[in-house]
Short mmCIF file of C-alpha atoms in Angstrom, two decimals:
data_model
loop_
_atom_site.label_atom_id
_atom_site.label_comp_id
_atom_site.label_asym_id
_atom_site.label_seq_id
_atom_site.Cartn_x
_atom_site.Cartn_y
_atom_site.Cartn_z
CA MET H 1 11.58 -22.76 -5.94
CA SER H 2 13.47 -26.00 -5.55
CA SER H 3 15.39 -26.60 -2.34
CA LEU H 4 17.41 -29.43 -3.80
CA ALA H 5 21.15 -28.92 -3.45
CA VAL H 6 22.47 -32.22 -4.81
CA PRO H 7 24.77 -31.48 -7.75
CA ALA H 8 23.61 -33.06 -10.97
CA PRO H 9 25.96 -35.04 -13.16
CA ALA H 10 27.33 -33.31 -16.24
CA LEU H 11 25.35 -33.97 -19.39
CA ALA H 12 26.83 -34.86 -22.75
CA PRO H 13 26.35 -31.96 -25.21
CA ARG H 14 24.05 -34.03 -27.44
CA ARG H 15 21.80 -34.87 -24.48
CA ALA H 16 21.87 -31.47 -22.76
CA TRP H 17 19.21 -30.03 -25.06
CA LEU H 18 16.80 -32.81 -24.00
CA THR H 19 16.86 -31.30 -20.52
CA ASP H 20 17.14 -27.68 -21.62
CA LEU H 21 14.14 -27.77 -23.95
CA PRO H 22 11.44 -28.49 -21.29
CA VAL H 23 12.92 -25.79 -19.03
CA LEU H 24 12.87 -23.34 -21.92
CA VAL H 25 9.22 -24.28 -22.51
CA VAL H 26 8.53 -23.34 -18.88
CA ALA H 27 10.13 -19.93 -19.47
CA VAL H 28 7.94 -19.49 -22.57
CA VAL H 29 4.68 -20.38 -20.79
CA TRP H 30 5.60 -18.19 -17.83
CA GLY H 31 6.24 -15.33 -20.24
CA ALA H 32 2.86 -15.95 -21.89
CA SER H 33 1.13 -16.18 -18.49
CA TYR H 34 0.90 -12.38 -18.18
CA LEU H 35 -1.05 -12.09 -21.40
CA ALA H 36 -3.21 -15.09 -20.44
CA ALA H 37 -4.01 -13.60 -17.03
CA LYS H 38 -4.79 -10.24 -18.60
CA GLY H 39 -7.14 -11.91 -21.08
CA ILE H 40 -9.37 -13.59 -18.47
CA THR H 41 -9.16 -11.18 -15.53
CA THR H 42 -10.73 -7.83 -14.68
CA THR H 43 -10.39 -5.68 -11.59
CA HIS H 44 -13.52 -7.29 -10.15
CA THR H 45 -12.51 -10.91 -10.83
CA VAL H 46 -8.85 -11.02 -9.70
CA VAL H 47 -9.46 -12.84 -6.41
CA ALA H 48 -11.95 -15.27 -7.94
CA VAL H 49 -9.59 -16.18 -10.79
CA LEU H 50 -6.77 -16.80 -8.30
CA VAL H 51 -9.01 -19.13 -6.28
CA LEU H 52 -9.92 -21.09 -9.41
CA ARG H 53 -6.37 -21.16 -10.80
CA PHE H 54 -4.76 -22.76 -7.76
CA ALA H 55 -7.71 -24.78 -6.49
CA LEU H 56 -7.59 -26.74 -9.77
CA VAL H 57 -4.00 -27.93 -9.25
CA LEU H 58 -3.77 -28.18 -5.47
CA PRO H 59 -5.46 -31.62 -5.24
CA VAL H 60 -2.94 -33.03 -7.73
CA LEU H 61 -0.02 -31.77 -5.63
CA VAL H 62 -1.57 -33.14 -2.43
CA VAL H 63 -2.07 -36.60 -3.95
CA ALA H 64 1.43 -36.64 -5.48
CA GLY H 65 3.14 -35.66 -2.23
CA GLN H 66 0.86 -37.06 0.49
CA ARG H 67 3.53 -39.39 1.92
CA ARG H 68 6.08 -36.59 2.21
CA LEU H 69 3.52 -34.24 3.71
CA ARG H 70 3.00 -36.67 6.59
CA THR H 71 6.70 -36.52 7.51
CA LEU H 72 6.86 -32.73 7.92
CA THR H 73 7.23 -31.28 11.40
CA ALA H 74 4.97 -28.62 12.88
CA ALA H 75 7.77 -26.07 12.47
CA GLN H 76 8.08 -26.91 8.79
CA TYR H 77 4.35 -26.49 8.29
CA ARG H 78 4.46 -23.10 10.03
CA GLY H 79 7.45 -21.95 7.99
CA ALA H 80 5.85 -23.04 4.72
CA ALA H 81 2.61 -21.30 5.72
CA VAL H 82 4.52 -18.03 6.28
CA LEU H 83 5.99 -18.39 2.79
CA GLY H 84 2.49 -19.06 1.49
CA LEU H 85 1.24 -15.79 2.97
CA ILE H 86 4.01 -13.92 1.15
CA LEU H 87 3.25 -15.87 -2.03
CA SER H 88 -0.43 -14.88 -1.86
CA GLY H 89 0.66 -11.24 -1.73
CA ILE H 90 2.87 -11.74 -4.77
CA PHE H 91 0.07 -13.24 -6.86
CA LEU H 92 -2.38 -10.53 -5.80
CA LEU H 93 0.07 -7.77 -6.76
CA GLU H 94 0.99 -9.45 -10.05
CA THR H 95 -2.58 -10.16 -11.10
CA TYR H 96 -3.95 -6.74 -10.16
CA GLY H 97 -0.85 -5.25 -11.78
CA VAL H 98 -1.25 -6.99 -15.12
CA VAL H 99 -4.90 -5.88 -15.25
CA HIS H 100 -3.74 -2.25 -15.11
CA THR H 101 -0.70 -2.41 -17.41
CA SER H 102 0.41 -4.23 -20.53
CA ALA H 103 1.58 -7.84 -20.44
CA THR H 104 4.89 -6.65 -21.92
CA ASN H 105 5.49 -4.13 -19.14
CA ALA H 106 4.46 -6.67 -16.51
CA GLY H 107 6.93 -9.32 -17.67
CA LEU H 108 9.82 -6.89 -18.00
CA ILE H 109 9.25 -5.04 -14.71
CA ILE H 110 8.93 -8.28 -12.71
CA SER H 111 12.36 -9.31 -14.03
CA LEU H 112 13.85 -6.68 -11.71
CA THR H 113 13.58 -9.37 -9.03
CA MET H 114 16.89 -10.68 -10.42
CA ILE H 115 18.45 -7.34 -9.47
CA PHE H 116 16.59 -6.70 -6.21
CA THR H 117 17.32 -10.11 -4.68
CA PRO H 118 21.16 -9.98 -4.72
CA LEU H 119 21.02 -6.35 -3.54
CA ALA H 120 18.77 -7.34 -0.63
CA GLU H 121 21.03 -10.28 0.20
CA ALA H 122 24.04 -7.95 0.20
CA ALA H 123 22.24 -5.53 2.53
CA VAL H 124 21.19 -8.26 4.95
CA SER H 125 24.65 -9.84 5.04
CA ARG H 126 26.32 -6.39 5.08
CA ARG H 127 28.42 -7.15 2.03
CA ARG H 128 29.06 -4.54 -0.60
CA PRO H 129 27.85 -5.56 -4.09
CA SER H 130 30.36 -5.48 -6.93
CA GLY H 131 30.66 -2.42 -9.15
CA SER H 132 29.54 -4.38 -12.19
CA PHE H 133 26.39 -5.51 -10.39
CA VAL H 134 25.54 -1.95 -9.32
CA ALA H 135 26.04 -0.82 -12.93
CA ALA H 136 23.77 -3.62 -14.15
CA GLY H 137 21.13 -2.57 -11.64
CA ALA H 138 21.32 1.04 -12.78
CA LEU H 139 20.96 -0.09 -16.40
CA SER H 140 17.85 -2.10 -15.52
CA VAL H 141 16.25 0.78 -13.61
CA ALA H 142 16.95 3.14 -16.52
CA GLY H 143 15.30 0.59 -18.80
CA VAL H 144 12.17 0.46 -16.63
CA VAL H 145 11.94 4.26 -16.66
CA LEU H 146 12.03 4.28 -20.47
CA LEU H 147 9.71 1.28 -20.69
CA THR H 148 6.98 2.96 -18.64
CA GLN H 149 7.32 6.35 -20.34
CA GLY H 150 6.54 5.43 -23.93
CA GLY H 151 4.02 8.27 -24.22
CA GLY H 152 6.26 10.89 -22.63
CA PHE H 153 7.52 11.40 -19.11
CA THR H 154 4.40 10.98 -17.01
CA THR H 155 3.48 9.24 -13.78
CA PRO H 156 3.85 5.45 -14.16
CA SER H 157 0.55 3.59 -14.36
CA LEU H 158 -0.98 1.86 -11.34
CA GLY H 159 -0.18 -1.48 -12.95
CA ASP H 160 3.49 -0.59 -13.38
CA LEU H 161 3.75 0.35 -9.69
CA LEU H 162 1.98 -2.85 -8.62
CA MET H 163 4.37 -4.95 -10.72
CA LEU H 164 7.29 -3.13 -9.10
CA LEU H 165 5.87 -3.98 -5.68
CA ALA H 166 5.43 -7.59 -6.86
CA ALA H 167 9.12 -7.71 -7.79
CA LEU H 168 10.00 -6.49 -4.29
CA ALA H 169 7.62 -9.06 -2.77
CA ARG H 170 9.30 -11.82 -4.80
CA THR H 171 12.60 -10.67 -3.32
CA VAL H 172 11.18 -10.94 0.21
CA HIS H 173 9.93 -14.44 -0.63
CA VAL H 174 13.37 -15.59 -1.83
CA LEU H 175 15.08 -14.16 1.24
CA ALA H 176 12.52 -15.76 3.54
CA MET H 177 13.03 -19.15 1.90
CA ALA H 178 16.76 -18.83 2.47
CA ARG H 179 16.51 -17.64 6.07
CA LEU H 180 13.63 -19.65 7.53
CA THR H 181 15.57 -22.49 9.15
CA ALA H 182 12.51 -24.72 9.48
CA VAL H 183 11.91 -25.03 5.73
CA ARG H 184 15.49 -25.67 4.61
CA SER H 185 15.19 -29.43 5.03
CA ALA H 186 11.67 -29.68 3.58
CA ASP H 187 11.37 -31.20 0.12
CA SER H 188 10.26 -28.99 -2.75
CA LEU H 189 6.95 -30.72 -3.44
CA SER H 190 5.73 -30.48 0.16
CA LEU H 191 6.92 -26.89 0.47
CA THR H 192 5.14 -25.86 -2.72
CA THR H 193 1.93 -27.70 -1.76
CA ILE H 194 1.66 -26.00 1.61
CA GLN H 195 2.47 -22.60 0.15
CA LEU H 196 -0.20 -22.93 -2.54
CA GLY H 197 -2.66 -24.32 0.02
CA THR H 198 -2.08 -21.28 2.23
CA ALA H 199 -2.46 -18.95 -0.74
CA VAL H 200 -5.75 -20.62 -1.77
CA ALA H 201 -7.00 -20.21 1.82
CA VAL H 202 -6.12 -16.49 1.73
CA PHE H 203 -7.82 -16.02 -1.65
CA THR H 204 -10.91 -17.91 -0.47
CA VAL H 205 -11.26 -15.71 2.61
CA LEU H 206 -10.85 -12.60 0.47
CA ALA H 207 -13.42 -13.90 -2.03
CA ALA H 208 -15.93 -14.29 0.81
CA THR H 209 -15.31 -10.73 2.00
CA PRO H 210 -17.85 -8.18 0.71
CA GLY H 211 -16.45 -5.68 -1.78
CA THR H 212 -13.66 -7.87 -3.17
CA GLY H 213 -15.39 -8.64 -6.44
CA ALA H 214 -17.30 -11.53 -7.97
CA SER H 215 -17.38 -14.94 -6.33
CA PRO H 216 -15.35 -17.82 -7.81
CA TRP H 217 -18.57 -19.68 -8.59
CA ALA H 218 -20.07 -16.73 -10.45
CA VAL H 219 -16.86 -16.24 -12.44
CA ALA H 220 -16.63 -19.96 -13.29
CA VAL H 221 -20.24 -20.02 -14.50
CA GLY H 222 -19.68 -16.92 -16.61
CA PHE H 223 -16.53 -18.23 -18.28
CA GLY H 224 -16.77 -19.23 -21.92
CA PRO H 225 -14.44 -21.62 -23.80
CA ARG H 226 -11.78 -18.92 -24.28
CA GLU H 227 -11.68 -18.02 -20.59
CA TRP H 228 -11.58 -21.66 -19.49
CA ALA H 229 -8.73 -22.31 -21.93
CA GLY H 230 -6.81 -19.38 -20.42
CA LEU H 231 -7.49 -20.58 -16.87
CA LEU H 232 -6.40 -24.15 -17.65
CA PHE H 233 -3.25 -22.78 -19.30
CA LEU H 234 -2.41 -20.85 -16.12
CA SER H 235 -3.25 -23.80 -13.86
CA VAL H 236 -1.88 -26.78 -15.77
CA PHE H 237 1.05 -25.35 -17.71
CA CYS H 238 2.17 -22.29 -15.73
CA THR H 239 1.79 -23.97 -12.33
CA LEU H 240 1.66 -27.78 -12.39
CA PHE H 241 3.79 -28.48 -15.47
CA ALA H 242 6.29 -25.75 -14.56
CA PHE H 243 6.84 -27.06 -11.06
CA PHE H 244 7.40 -30.66 -12.06
CA VAL H 245 9.73 -29.69 -14.91
CA GLN H 246 11.86 -27.70 -12.46
CA MET H 247 12.05 -30.66 -10.08
CA TRP H 248 12.93 -32.99 -12.96
CA ALA H 249 15.51 -30.69 -14.55
CA VAL H 250 17.41 -29.72 -11.41
CA ARG H 251 18.24 -33.41 -10.88
CA ARG H 252 19.69 -33.71 -14.40
CA THR H 253 21.52 -30.44 -14.89
CA SER H 254 22.91 -27.60 -12.77
CA PRO H 255 20.66 -25.15 -10.88
CA SER H 256 22.59 -22.32 -12.60
CA ARG H 257 21.70 -23.68 -16.04
CA VAL H 258 18.03 -23.96 -15.05
CA SER H 259 18.11 -20.42 -13.67
CA LEU H 260 19.70 -19.08 -16.84
CA LEU H 261 17.01 -20.63 -19.04
CA LEU H 262 14.17 -19.47 -16.79
CA GLY H 263 15.72 -16.00 -16.85
CA THR H 264 14.52 -15.65 -20.45
CA GLU H 265 10.93 -15.31 -19.14
CA PRO H 266 10.72 -11.50 -19.65
CA LEU H 267 11.83 -11.90 -23.26
CA TRP H 268 8.94 -14.28 -23.92
CA ALA H 269 6.53 -11.99 -22.03
CA ALA H 270 7.45 -9.15 -24.37
CA ALA H 271 7.22 -11.40 -27.42
CA ALA H 272 3.75 -12.66 -26.43
CA GLY H 273 2.49 -9.18 -25.63
CA ILE H 274 3.65 -7.74 -28.93
CA ALA H 275 3.05 -10.67 -31.29
CA ILE H 276 -0.20 -12.05 -29.83
CA GLY H 277 -1.60 -9.24 -27.71
CA GLY H 278 -0.97 -6.52 -30.29
CA GLU H 279 0.80 -4.33 -27.74
CA HIS H 280 3.10 -1.53 -28.89
CA LEU H 281 6.10 -0.22 -26.98
CA GLY H 282 7.21 2.68 -29.15
CA ALA H 283 10.84 3.64 -29.68
CA ALA H 284 11.50 4.57 -26.03
CA GLY H 285 9.75 1.43 -24.81
CA LEU H 286 11.76 -0.81 -27.12
CA VAL H 287 15.02 0.75 -25.90
CA GLY H 288 13.81 0.43 -22.30
CA GLY H 289 12.87 -3.22 -22.73
CA ALA H 290 16.27 -3.97 -24.27
CA LEU H 291 18.00 -2.23 -21.35
CA VAL H 292 15.99 -4.23 -18.81
CA LEU H 293 16.89 -7.51 -20.49
CA ALA H 294 20.56 -6.53 -20.82
CA GLY H 295 20.77 -5.25 -17.26
CA THR H 296 19.13 -8.25 -15.63
CA SER H 297 21.24 -10.67 -17.69
CA TRP H 298 24.44 -8.80 -16.83
CA GLY H 299 23.41 -8.55 -13.18
CA ARG H 300 22.67 -12.26 -12.95
CA ARG H 301 26.10 -13.12 -14.34
CA ALA H 302 27.79 -10.62 -12.04
CA ALA H 303 25.95 -12.06 -9.01
CA ASP H 304 26.96 -15.60 -9.98
CA ARG H 305 30.61 -14.58 -10.29
CA THR H 306 30.90 -12.62 -7.06
CA ASP H 307 27.99 -13.87 -4.91
CA CYS H 308 27.25 -10.24 -4.22
#
């Protein structure tokens, strides 16, 4: 999510791992976030959990970036708010999605964003993607089909479809960040703060709307130690820690290296779902998961080589 474009100096091999390790930790906690969200959320508490998750970290971001926030123009605030509206849709789709599917499926399906985004960029710019990228995309789609059909060829679950929509929404978010002129010069911290603030406002309005589930207060009161631990993990590690590590790392290494490490997120999602959550993919699911990982990795490299 960083908008920094200043190239970082090359790191000595012995020191590179000192930067790589925290970024890899971010990928691990993001991968585990699907299982954590699934463990503390039900259909009736999605909106309330989202309010609590981001309301806990928003004050920290505001305090950390208050000087920069004062320098933003009205156009930058509006642009960041538009991004925040899209971001709120992403989190709603992802959280409702993970409630209705496995954490493993959620993490692997959302990785299709790495395929959808370059394809969307190619369509918008009217450039034809490379053959290798198209092949990688086909491999990923075939993997998702196998992944969601572990019990035979049936209609994908509601959660699988919601995660697919979330991947498309993430693509829209990336394209909007690249094309909204007003936000290009805004610093990452301010941009993230306004986006999360907008998302919290959306979730709060939804929480106050009848029929959208339990209130944040009722959910907070009903949480036990396990649920609070899961919520703090999502808030502190998956949001606050992850953002600051990205800002720190992109100044010390290349954005491509950061992206490559964060691209391992679906692998960790699958590992957490299987090892901790006790989820089972079956033979077809295992093959499908492997194809998704191979296709997205191949597609990312092909996009980097050709800027398709």
